[in-house]
CSV table of C-alpha atoms and ligand atoms in Angstrom, one decimal:
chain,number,residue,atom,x,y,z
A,295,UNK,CA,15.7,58.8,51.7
A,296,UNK,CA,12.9,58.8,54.1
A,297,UNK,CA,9.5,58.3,53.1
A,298,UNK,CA,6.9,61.3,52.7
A,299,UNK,CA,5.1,60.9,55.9
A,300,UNK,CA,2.0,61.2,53.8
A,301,UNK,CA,2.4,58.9,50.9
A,302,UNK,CA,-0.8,59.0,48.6
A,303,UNK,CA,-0.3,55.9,46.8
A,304,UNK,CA,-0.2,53.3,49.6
A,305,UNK,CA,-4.1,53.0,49.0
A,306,UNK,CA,-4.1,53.1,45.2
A,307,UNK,CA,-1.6,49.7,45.2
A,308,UNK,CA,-4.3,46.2,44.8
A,309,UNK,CA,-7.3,46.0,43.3
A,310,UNK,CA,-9.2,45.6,46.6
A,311,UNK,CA,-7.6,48.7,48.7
A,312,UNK,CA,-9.0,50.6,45.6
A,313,UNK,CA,-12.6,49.1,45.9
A,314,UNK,CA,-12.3,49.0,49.6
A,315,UNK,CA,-11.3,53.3,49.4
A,316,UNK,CA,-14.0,53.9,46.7
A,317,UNK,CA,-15.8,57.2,47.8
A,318,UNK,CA,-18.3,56.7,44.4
A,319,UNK,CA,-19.9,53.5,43.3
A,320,UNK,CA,-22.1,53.0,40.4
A,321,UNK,CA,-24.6,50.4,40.7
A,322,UNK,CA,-27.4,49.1,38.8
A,323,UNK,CA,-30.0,50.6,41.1
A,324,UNK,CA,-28.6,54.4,40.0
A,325,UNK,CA,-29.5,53.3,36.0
A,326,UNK,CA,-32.6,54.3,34.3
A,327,UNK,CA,-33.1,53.5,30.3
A,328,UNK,CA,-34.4,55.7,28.0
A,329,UNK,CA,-36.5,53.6,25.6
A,330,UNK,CA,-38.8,54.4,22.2
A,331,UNK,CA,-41.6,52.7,21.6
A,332,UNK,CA,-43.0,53.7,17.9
A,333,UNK,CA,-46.8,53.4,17.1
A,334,UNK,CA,-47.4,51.1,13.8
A,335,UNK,CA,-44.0,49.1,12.8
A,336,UNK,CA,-44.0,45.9,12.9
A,337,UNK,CA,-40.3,45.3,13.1
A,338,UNK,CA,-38.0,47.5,15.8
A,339,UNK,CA,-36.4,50.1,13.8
A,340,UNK,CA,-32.7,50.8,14.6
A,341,UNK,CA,-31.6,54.7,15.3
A,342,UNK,CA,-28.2,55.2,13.0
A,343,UNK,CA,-27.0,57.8,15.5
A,344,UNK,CA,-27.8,55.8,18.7
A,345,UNK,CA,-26.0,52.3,17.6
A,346,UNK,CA,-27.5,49.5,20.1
A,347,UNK,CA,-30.8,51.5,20.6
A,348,UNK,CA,-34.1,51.0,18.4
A,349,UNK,CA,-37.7,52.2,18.3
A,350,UNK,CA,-39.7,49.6,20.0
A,351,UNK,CA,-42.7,48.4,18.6
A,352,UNK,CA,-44.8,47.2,21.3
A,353,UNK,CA,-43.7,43.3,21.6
A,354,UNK,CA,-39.9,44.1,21.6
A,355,UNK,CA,-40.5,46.6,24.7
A,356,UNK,CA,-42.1,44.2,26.6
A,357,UNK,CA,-39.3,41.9,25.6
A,358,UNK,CA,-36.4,45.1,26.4
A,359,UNK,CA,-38.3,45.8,29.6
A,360,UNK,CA,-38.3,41.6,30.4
A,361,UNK,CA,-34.5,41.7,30.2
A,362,UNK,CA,-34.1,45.0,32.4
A,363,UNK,CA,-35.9,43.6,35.0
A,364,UNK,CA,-33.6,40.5,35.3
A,365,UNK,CA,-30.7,42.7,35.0
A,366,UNK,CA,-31.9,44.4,38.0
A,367,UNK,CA,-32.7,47.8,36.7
A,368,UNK,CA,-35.3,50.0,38.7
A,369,UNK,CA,-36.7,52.3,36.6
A,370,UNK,CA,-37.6,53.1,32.7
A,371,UNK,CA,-38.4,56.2,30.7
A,372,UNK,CA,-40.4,56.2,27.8
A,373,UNK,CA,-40.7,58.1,24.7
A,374,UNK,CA,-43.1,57.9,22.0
A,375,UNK,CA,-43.2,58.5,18.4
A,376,UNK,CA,-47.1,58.3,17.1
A,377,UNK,CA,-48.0,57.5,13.4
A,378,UNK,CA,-49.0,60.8,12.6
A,379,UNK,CA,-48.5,64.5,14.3
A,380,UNK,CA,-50.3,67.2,14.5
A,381,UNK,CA,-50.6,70.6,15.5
A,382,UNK,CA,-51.3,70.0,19.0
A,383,UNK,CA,-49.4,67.1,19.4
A,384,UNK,CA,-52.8,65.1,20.1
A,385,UNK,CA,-51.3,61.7,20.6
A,386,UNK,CA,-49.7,62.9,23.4
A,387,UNK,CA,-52.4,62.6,25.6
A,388,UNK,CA,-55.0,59.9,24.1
A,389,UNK,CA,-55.6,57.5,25.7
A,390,UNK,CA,-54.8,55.5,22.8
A,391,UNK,CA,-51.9,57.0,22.4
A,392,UNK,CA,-48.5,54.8,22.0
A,393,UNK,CA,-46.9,55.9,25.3
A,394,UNK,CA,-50.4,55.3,27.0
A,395,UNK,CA,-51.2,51.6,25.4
A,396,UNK,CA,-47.2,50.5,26.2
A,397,UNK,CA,-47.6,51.7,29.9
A,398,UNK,CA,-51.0,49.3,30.1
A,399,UNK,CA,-48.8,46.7,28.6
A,400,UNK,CA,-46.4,47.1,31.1
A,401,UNK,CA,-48.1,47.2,34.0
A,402,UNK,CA,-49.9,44.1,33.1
A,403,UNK,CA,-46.7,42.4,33.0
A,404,UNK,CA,-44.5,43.7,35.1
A,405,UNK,CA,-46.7,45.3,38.1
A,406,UNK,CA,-44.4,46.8,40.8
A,407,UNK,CA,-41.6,44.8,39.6
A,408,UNK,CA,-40.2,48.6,38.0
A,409,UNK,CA,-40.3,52.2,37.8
A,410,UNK,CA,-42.5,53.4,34.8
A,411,UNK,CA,-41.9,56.5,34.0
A,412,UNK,CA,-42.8,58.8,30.9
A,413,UNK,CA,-41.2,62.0,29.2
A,414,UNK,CA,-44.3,64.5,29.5
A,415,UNK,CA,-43.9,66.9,26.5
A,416,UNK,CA,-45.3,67.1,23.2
A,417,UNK,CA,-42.2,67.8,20.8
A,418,UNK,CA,-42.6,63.6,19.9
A,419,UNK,CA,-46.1,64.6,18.6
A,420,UNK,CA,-46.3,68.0,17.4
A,421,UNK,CA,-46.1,68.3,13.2
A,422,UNK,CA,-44.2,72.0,14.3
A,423,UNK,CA,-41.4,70.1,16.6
A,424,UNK,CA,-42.0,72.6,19.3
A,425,UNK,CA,-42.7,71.1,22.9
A,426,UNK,CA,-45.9,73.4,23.2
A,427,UNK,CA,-48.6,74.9,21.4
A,428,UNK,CA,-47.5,78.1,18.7
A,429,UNK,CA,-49.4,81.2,19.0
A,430,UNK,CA,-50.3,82.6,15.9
A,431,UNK,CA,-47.4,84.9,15.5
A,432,UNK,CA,-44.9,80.9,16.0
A,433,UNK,CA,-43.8,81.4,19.4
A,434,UNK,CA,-44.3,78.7,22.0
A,435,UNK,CA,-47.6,79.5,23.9
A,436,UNK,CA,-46.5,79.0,27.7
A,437,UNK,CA,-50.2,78.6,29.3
A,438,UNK,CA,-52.0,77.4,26.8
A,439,UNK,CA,-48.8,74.2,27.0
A,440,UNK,CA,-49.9,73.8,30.5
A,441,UNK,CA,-53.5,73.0,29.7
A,442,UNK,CA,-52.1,70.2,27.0
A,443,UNK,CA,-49.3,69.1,29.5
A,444,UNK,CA,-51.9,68.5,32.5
A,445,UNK,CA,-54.3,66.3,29.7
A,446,UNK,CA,-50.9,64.4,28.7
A,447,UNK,CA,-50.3,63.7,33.0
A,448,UNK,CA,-53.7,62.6,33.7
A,449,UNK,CA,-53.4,60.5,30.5
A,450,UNK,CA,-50.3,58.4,31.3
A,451,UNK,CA,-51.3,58.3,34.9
A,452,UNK,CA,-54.6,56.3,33.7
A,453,UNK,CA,-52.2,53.9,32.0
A,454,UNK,CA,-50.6,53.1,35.4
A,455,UNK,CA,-47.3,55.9,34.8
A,456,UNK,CA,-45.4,56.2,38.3
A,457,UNK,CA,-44.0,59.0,37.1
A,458,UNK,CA,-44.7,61.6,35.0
A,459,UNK,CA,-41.2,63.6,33.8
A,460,UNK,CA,-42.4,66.7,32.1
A,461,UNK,CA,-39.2,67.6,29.5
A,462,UNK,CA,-40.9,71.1,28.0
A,463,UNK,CA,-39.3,74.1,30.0
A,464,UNK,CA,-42.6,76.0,30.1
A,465,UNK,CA,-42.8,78.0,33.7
A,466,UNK,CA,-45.4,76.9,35.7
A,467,UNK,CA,-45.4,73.3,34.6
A,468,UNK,CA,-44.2,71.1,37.7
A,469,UNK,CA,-47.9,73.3,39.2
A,470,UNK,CA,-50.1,72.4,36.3
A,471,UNK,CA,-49.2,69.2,36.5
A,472,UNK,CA,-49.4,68.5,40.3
A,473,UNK,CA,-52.8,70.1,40.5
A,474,UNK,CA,-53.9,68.1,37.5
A,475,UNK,CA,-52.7,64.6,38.9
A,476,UNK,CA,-54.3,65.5,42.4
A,477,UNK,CA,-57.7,66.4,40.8
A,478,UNK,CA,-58.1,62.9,39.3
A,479,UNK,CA,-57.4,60.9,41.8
A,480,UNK,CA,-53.6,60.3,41.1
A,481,UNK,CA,-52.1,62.1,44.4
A,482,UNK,CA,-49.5,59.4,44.5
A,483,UNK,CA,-48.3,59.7,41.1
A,484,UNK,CA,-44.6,61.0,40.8
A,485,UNK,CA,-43.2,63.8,39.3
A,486,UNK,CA,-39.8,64.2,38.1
A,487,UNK,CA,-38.9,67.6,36.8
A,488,UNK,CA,-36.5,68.1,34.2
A,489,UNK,CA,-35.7,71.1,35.8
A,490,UNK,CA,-32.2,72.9,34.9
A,491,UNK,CA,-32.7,71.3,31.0
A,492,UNK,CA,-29.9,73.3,28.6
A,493,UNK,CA,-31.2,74.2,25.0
A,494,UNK,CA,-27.9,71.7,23.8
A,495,UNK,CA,-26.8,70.7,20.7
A,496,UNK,CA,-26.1,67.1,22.3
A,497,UNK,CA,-29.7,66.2,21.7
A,498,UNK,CA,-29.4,65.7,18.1
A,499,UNK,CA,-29.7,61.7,17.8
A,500,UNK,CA,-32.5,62.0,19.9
A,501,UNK,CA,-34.2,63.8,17.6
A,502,UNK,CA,-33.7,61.4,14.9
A,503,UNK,CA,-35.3,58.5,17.5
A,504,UNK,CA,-38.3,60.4,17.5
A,505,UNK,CA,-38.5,61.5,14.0
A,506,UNK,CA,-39.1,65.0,15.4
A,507,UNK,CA,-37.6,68.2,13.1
A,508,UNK,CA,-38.0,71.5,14.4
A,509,UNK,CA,-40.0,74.1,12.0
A,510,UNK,CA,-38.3,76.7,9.7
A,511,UNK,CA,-35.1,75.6,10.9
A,512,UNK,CA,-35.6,76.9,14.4
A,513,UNK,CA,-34.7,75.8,17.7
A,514,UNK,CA,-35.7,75.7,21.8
A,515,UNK,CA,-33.2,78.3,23.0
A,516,UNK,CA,-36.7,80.0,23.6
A,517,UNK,CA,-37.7,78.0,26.6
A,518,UNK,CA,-34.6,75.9,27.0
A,519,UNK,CA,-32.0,77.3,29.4
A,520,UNK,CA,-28.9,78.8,27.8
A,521,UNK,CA,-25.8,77.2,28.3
A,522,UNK,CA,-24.2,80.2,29.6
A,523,UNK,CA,-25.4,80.4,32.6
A,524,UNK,CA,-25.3,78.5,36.1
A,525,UNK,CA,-27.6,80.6,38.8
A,526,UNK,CA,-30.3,80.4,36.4
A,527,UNK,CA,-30.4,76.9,36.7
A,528,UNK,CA,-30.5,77.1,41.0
A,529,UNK,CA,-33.6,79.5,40.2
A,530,UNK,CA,-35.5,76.7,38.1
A,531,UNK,CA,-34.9,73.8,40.6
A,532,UNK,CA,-36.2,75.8,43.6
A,533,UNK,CA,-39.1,77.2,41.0
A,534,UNK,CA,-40.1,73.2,40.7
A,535,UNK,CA,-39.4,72.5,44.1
A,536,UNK,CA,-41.8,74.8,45.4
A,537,UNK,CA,-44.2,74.1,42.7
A,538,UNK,CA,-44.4,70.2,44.1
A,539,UNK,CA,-41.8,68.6,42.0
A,540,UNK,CA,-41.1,64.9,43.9
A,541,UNK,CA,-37.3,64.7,42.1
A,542,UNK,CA,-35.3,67.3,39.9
A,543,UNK,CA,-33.3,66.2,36.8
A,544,UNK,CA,-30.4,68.2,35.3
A,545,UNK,CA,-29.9,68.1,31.6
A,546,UNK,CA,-27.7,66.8,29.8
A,547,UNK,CA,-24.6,65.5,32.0
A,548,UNK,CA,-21.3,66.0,31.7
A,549,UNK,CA,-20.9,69.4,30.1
A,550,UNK,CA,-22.8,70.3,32.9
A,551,UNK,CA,-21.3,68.8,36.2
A,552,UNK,CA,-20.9,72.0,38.0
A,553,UNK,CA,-24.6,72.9,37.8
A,554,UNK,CA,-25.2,69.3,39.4
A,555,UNK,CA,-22.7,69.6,42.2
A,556,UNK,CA,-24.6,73.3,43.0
A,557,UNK,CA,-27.8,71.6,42.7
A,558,UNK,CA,-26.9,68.5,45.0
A,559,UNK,CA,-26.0,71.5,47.5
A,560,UNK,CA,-29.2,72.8,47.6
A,561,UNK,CA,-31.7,70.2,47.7
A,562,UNK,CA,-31.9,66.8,49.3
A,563,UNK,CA,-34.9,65.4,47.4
A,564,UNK,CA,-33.5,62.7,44.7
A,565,UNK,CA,-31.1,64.3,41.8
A,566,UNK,CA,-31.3,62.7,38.4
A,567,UNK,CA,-29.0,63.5,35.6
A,568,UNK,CA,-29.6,62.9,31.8
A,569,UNK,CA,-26.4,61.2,29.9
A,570,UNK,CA,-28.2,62.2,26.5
A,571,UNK,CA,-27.6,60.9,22.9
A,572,UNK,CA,-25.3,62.5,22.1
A,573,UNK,CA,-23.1,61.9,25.0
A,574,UNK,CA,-24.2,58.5,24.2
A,575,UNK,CA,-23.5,58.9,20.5
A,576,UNK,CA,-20.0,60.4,21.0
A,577,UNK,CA,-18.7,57.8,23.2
A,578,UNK,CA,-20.0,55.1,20.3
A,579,UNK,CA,-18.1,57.1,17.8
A,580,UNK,CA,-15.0,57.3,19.2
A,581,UNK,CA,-14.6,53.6,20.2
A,582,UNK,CA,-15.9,52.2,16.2
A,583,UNK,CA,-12.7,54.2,15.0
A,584,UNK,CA,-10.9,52.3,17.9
A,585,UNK,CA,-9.9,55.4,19.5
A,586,UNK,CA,-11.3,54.6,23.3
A,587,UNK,CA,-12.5,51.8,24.9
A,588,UNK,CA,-16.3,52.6,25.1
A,589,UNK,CA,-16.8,50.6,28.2
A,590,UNK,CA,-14.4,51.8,30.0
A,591,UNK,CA,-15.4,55.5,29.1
A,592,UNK,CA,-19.0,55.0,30.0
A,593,UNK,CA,-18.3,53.8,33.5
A,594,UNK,CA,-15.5,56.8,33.9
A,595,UNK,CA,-18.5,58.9,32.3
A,596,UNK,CA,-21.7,57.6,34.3
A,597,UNK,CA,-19.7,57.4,38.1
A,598,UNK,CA,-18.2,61.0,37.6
A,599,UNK,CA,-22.0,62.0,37.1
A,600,UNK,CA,-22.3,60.8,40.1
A,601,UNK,CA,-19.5,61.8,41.8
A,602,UNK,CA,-20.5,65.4,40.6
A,603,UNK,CA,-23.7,64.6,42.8
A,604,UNK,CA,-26.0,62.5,40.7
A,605,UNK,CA,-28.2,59.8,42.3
A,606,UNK,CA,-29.3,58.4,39.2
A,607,UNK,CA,-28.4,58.5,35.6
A,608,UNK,CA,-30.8,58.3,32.7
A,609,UNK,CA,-28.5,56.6,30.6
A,610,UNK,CA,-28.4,55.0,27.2
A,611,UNK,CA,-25.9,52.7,28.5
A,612,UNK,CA,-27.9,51.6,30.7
A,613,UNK,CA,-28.1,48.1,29.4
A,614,UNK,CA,-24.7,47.0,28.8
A,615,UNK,CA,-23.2,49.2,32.1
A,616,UNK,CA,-26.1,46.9,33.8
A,617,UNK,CA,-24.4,43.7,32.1
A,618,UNK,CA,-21.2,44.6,33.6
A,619,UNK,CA,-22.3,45.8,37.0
A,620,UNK,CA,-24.5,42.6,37.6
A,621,UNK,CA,-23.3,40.5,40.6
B,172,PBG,C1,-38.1,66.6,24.9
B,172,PBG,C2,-36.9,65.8,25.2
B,172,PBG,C3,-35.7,65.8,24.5
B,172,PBG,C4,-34.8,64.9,25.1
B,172,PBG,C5,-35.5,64.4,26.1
B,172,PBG,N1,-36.8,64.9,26.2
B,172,PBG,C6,-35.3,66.6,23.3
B,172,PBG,C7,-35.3,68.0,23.3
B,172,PBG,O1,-35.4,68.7,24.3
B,172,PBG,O2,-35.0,68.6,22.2
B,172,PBG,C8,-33.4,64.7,24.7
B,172,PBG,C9,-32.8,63.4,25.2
B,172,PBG,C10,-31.5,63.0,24.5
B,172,PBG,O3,-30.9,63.7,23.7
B,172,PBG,O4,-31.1,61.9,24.8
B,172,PBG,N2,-39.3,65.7,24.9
């Protein structure tokens, strides 16, 4: 029998022809971490849903954030989870706030050396678990959020933030902020808009990391996109675009590579993609029962993201991928 004169193995047959044919690579410059840094603890506190991830205090940052850097890691996002809440989710924007005094501490120590950047929304430090102020009646308040949201950007830009990644779906947001960071002298801070985010149930451990429960049993389907739809999401990156947004996020990943591969077409400013907790949380699950081989699912996971049109990954796994990828 003759040979197919197309034979699509021939490529597939050494380990080298594969790596030499590889249309996708994942490297450690496309990894960002996600990291928590909790206001008075002493001791980091583990998160039971996010096994290998902890709320900092501010010592063991500076020690996580050491080890990235040596790993080779670009970039950081952080999260913080204040001492005490309130209704307008003040400590997001003091300047002795927790995100704001770990961004000083990091800038001392690391300078340029990596990418700062902080979640800008105030679900971490509102008592009601909303990501904006309520109006009387309990519904999110879009532009009275924008007035908080510009205090919180000028905020973490004081404490040295490259960029400011405002999570809170309100419209008009990626503008507020802009205009706030340009009036203070902070033209050259960042902004990366989480900008097609899906109300998803895949955020629960990440609620448990910031201790953050929504009131009366409600939720953000509200202000967060529903998962139903696709064009929606096109009509959100171009609304941030326009509004001055330096890099668009979608939100989270994998249940959601289509809307990545439409947004890739569309845009050619930098396209980041949040592997969330639960993603996270799911593959951790499955390989403690011994069902998969967690590594080997969060590389399949993380390069499809970018196959699907990613350039960089907010990942959870950014750590031990970054062990594995390290020359
Ligand atoms: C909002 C915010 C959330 C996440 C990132 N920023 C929670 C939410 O929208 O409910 C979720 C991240 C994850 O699940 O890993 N500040």
């Amino acid at each position: 029998m003759a040979f197919p004169e197309r034979r699509l193995r021939r490529l597939r047959r050494t380990p080298a022809l594969r790596r030499l044919v590889a249309e996708t690579r994942l490297t450690v410059d496309d990894l960002v971490a996600p990291l928590f840094v909790r206001e008075g603890i002493v001791d980091p506190q583990p998160i039971v849903s996010l096994p290998g991830v902890v709320q900092h205090t501010r010592e063991s940052l500076r020690q996580e954030v050491r080890e990235l850097v040596d790993l080779g890691v670009p970039a950081v996002i952080l999260f913080g989870v204040p001492a005490s809440k309130d209704a307008a989710g003040t400590g997001a924007s003091d300047p002795d706030g927790i995100v704001q005094v770990a961004l000083r501490d990091l800038r001392d120590e690391f300078g340029d050396e990596i990418v700062l950047m902080a979640d800008l929304c105030l679900d971490e430090y509102t008592d009601h678990g909303h990501c904006g102020l309520l109006t009387p009646a309990g519904t999110v308040d879009n532009d009275a959020t924008l007035e908080r949201y510009a205090q919180v950007a000028v905020a973490q830009a004081d404490a040295g933030v490259d960029v400011c990644a405002p999570s809170g779906m309100m419209d008009g947001q990626v503008r507020a902020i802009r205009a706030a960071l340009d009036g203070s002298s902070h033209a050259d801070t960042a902004i990366l808009a989480y900008a097609a985010k899906y109300a998803s149930a895949l955020y629960g451990p990440f609620r448990d990391a910031v201790d953050v429960e929504i009131a009366d049993g409600g939720d953000r389907r509200a202000y967060q996109q529903d998962w139903h739809n696709v064009r929606e999401s096109l009509a959100e990156v171009q609304a941030d675009l326009d509004e001055g947004a330096d890099m668009v996020m979608v939100k989270p990943a994998l249940t959601y590579l289509d809307v990545l591969t439409k947004v890739r077409a569309m845009t050619d400013v930098p396209l980041a993609a949040y592997h969330v907790s639960g993603e996270y949380a799911m593959v951790h699950a499955a390989a403690e029962k011994g069902w998969i081989d967690g590594d080997a699912v969060a590389l399949e996971q993380l390069t499809a993201v970018k196959r699907a049109g990613a350039d960089m990954v907010l990942t959870y796994f950014t750590r031990s991928v970054a062990e594995v990828l390290y020359p």
